[in-house]
Amino acid sequence: MQPFSIPIQITLQGSQRCQGRTAFSTSGRKSYRDYSDVQEDKYKKLPSNAGEDRAMLLGFAMMGFSVLMFFLLGTTTLKPFMLSTQREEVNCTSIYTHIMDDWLDCTFTCGVDCHGQGKYPCLQVFVNLTHSGQKAFLHYNEEAVKINSKCFYTPKCHQDGIDLLNSALDIKEFFDNKNGTPFSCFYSPDNQSKDVILTKKYDQMVIFHCLFWPSLTLGGGVLIVGMVRLTQHLSLLCKKHSTESQR
């Protein structure tokens, strides 16, 4: 039994040294991988400074505000413009103005729970379309046609009837003094009604501003957020490159 003790003992010692080297190499590779993962996470989660946080907040606030502007202007301006009758600009000449004898009823408010009844004079303006010779009723704008198609405009109702009458007389005098001088008006070529308007409430310039400013605000917000993200990405790449070059 004595001759076999030495080889067995040598074999056991060799295996122990081999296991020790294997464990050391495995633990070394594991620690290196852990260190690499930590460095990679560190690069991915690069903290931003206070200025970049404020810029990001400003960009998102601008985008949110632009969406709100699109919603409000779309419901108050763009939708009525799309639903309104499309009119073309022509020249009109005043041929007759008249204040109806029968005043129209209206309602006004004099307080929180106070409502009163009043009357206002109905001014009628008849014009001639110079391009076709057609006679038509002239109204102030699109809302005047919807409120009362018989009158040039509907004044704000109140108790002072003399003031309402004086306003109507001033407008009547203005058209009477035209003396056949052409002025711009708008009519609908597709509509057979004899209603034309003096001014358009929603013209092309108003629609342009309703679309331009929200779009500009949205584009500015997107640009700010994109520039901050690009700066953070470039800073991440620069720090990663400098760390690797120092090894």
Short mmCIF file of C-alpha atoms in Angstrom, two decimals, residues 124-214:
data_model
loop_
_atom_site.label_atom_id
_atom_site.label_comp_id
_atom_site.label_asym_id
_atom_site.label_seq_id
_atom_site.Cartn_x
_atom_site.Cartn_y
_atom_site.Cartn_z
CA GLN A 124 -81.28 97.96 -45.20
CA VAL A 125 -78.62 98.59 -47.84
CA PHE A 126 -79.21 97.64 -51.47
CA VAL A 127 -76.25 97.42 -53.82
CA ASN A 128 -75.57 96.65 -57.43
CA LEU A 129 -72.90 94.14 -58.48
CA THR A 130 -70.88 95.92 -61.16
CA HIS A 131 -69.73 92.77 -62.96
CA SER A 132 -73.23 91.38 -63.47
CA GLY A 133 -75.64 94.23 -62.76
CA GLN A 134 -77.44 92.09 -60.18
CA LYS A 135 -79.11 93.78 -57.22
CA ALA A 136 -78.48 92.35 -53.75
CA PHE A 137 -78.81 93.00 -50.02
CA LEU A 138 -75.61 94.14 -48.35
CA HIS A 139 -74.66 92.82 -44.90
CA TYR A 140 -71.74 93.69 -42.68
CA ASN A 141 -70.28 90.15 -42.40
CA GLU A 142 -71.23 86.46 -42.31
CA GLU A 143 -72.64 86.65 -38.79
CA ALA A 144 -74.99 89.47 -39.76
CA VAL A 145 -76.48 87.23 -42.45
CA LYS A 146 -77.05 84.41 -39.95
CA ILE A 147 -78.50 86.64 -37.21
CA ASN A 148 -80.89 88.66 -39.36
CA SER A 149 -80.87 88.44 -43.12
CA LYS A 150 -83.16 91.48 -43.46
CA CYS A 151 -80.79 94.05 -41.92
CA PHE A 152 -77.31 95.33 -42.73
CA TYR A 153 -76.16 94.60 -39.16
CA THR A 154 -77.56 93.83 -35.72
CA PRO A 155 -76.38 96.32 -33.09
CA LYS A 156 -75.83 95.51 -29.45
CA CYS A 157 -79.18 95.77 -27.75
CA HIS A 158 -79.70 98.32 -24.94
CA GLN A 159 -82.37 100.69 -23.65
CA ASP A 160 -81.18 103.84 -25.40
CA GLY A 161 -83.09 103.70 -28.68
CA ILE A 162 -81.91 107.18 -29.70
CA ASP A 163 -78.30 106.05 -29.63
CA LEU A 164 -79.15 103.01 -31.77
CA LEU A 165 -80.99 105.23 -34.23
CA ASN A 166 -78.07 107.68 -34.47
CA SER A 167 -75.68 104.81 -35.23
CA ALA A 168 -77.96 103.56 -37.99
CA LEU A 169 -78.27 107.07 -39.44
CA ASP A 170 -74.49 107.50 -39.50
CA ILE A 171 -74.11 104.25 -41.48
CA LYS A 172 -76.92 105.30 -43.81
CA GLU A 173 -75.22 108.64 -44.44
CA PHE A 174 -71.93 106.87 -45.18
CA PHE A 175 -73.47 104.81 -47.99
CA ASP A 176 -75.55 107.74 -49.26
CA ASN A 177 -72.37 109.77 -49.70
CA LYS A 178 -70.80 107.10 -51.89
CA ASN A 179 -72.61 108.63 -54.90
CA GLY A 180 -72.19 105.53 -57.01
CA THR A 181 -68.52 105.07 -56.07
CA PRO A 182 -67.58 101.36 -56.32
CA PHE A 183 -66.36 99.60 -53.17
CA SER A 184 -65.30 96.04 -52.43
CA CYS A 185 -67.85 93.45 -51.40
CA PHE A 186 -68.04 89.66 -51.38
CA TYR A 187 -70.62 87.41 -52.99
CA SER A 188 -71.07 83.69 -53.49
CA PRO A 189 -71.02 82.64 -57.16
CA ASP A 190 -72.41 79.19 -56.32
CA ASN A 191 -75.27 80.51 -54.20
CA GLN A 192 -78.37 81.97 -55.81
CA SER A 193 -79.19 84.12 -52.76
CA LYS A 194 -79.08 87.90 -53.08
CA ASP A 195 -76.92 88.41 -49.98
CA VAL A 196 -73.48 89.97 -50.21
CA ILE A 197 -71.20 91.02 -47.36
CA LEU A 198 -69.00 94.04 -46.85
CA THR A 199 -66.18 92.40 -44.87
CA LYS A 200 -65.15 88.79 -44.33
CA LYS A 201 -64.64 87.77 -40.73
CA TYR A 202 -62.35 84.88 -41.66
CA ASP A 203 -60.10 85.77 -44.56
CA GLN A 204 -57.02 84.03 -45.90
CA MET A 205 -54.63 86.04 -43.71
CA VAL A 206 -56.48 85.04 -40.53
CA ILE A 207 -56.31 81.38 -41.52
CA PHE A 208 -52.61 81.76 -42.29
CA HIS A 209 -51.89 83.13 -38.82
CA CYS A 210 -54.02 80.41 -37.21
CA LEU A 211 -51.85 77.75 -38.86
CA PHE A 212 -48.47 79.51 -38.89
CA TRP A 213 -47.98 80.41 -35.22
CA PRO A 214 -48.98 77.04 -33.71
#
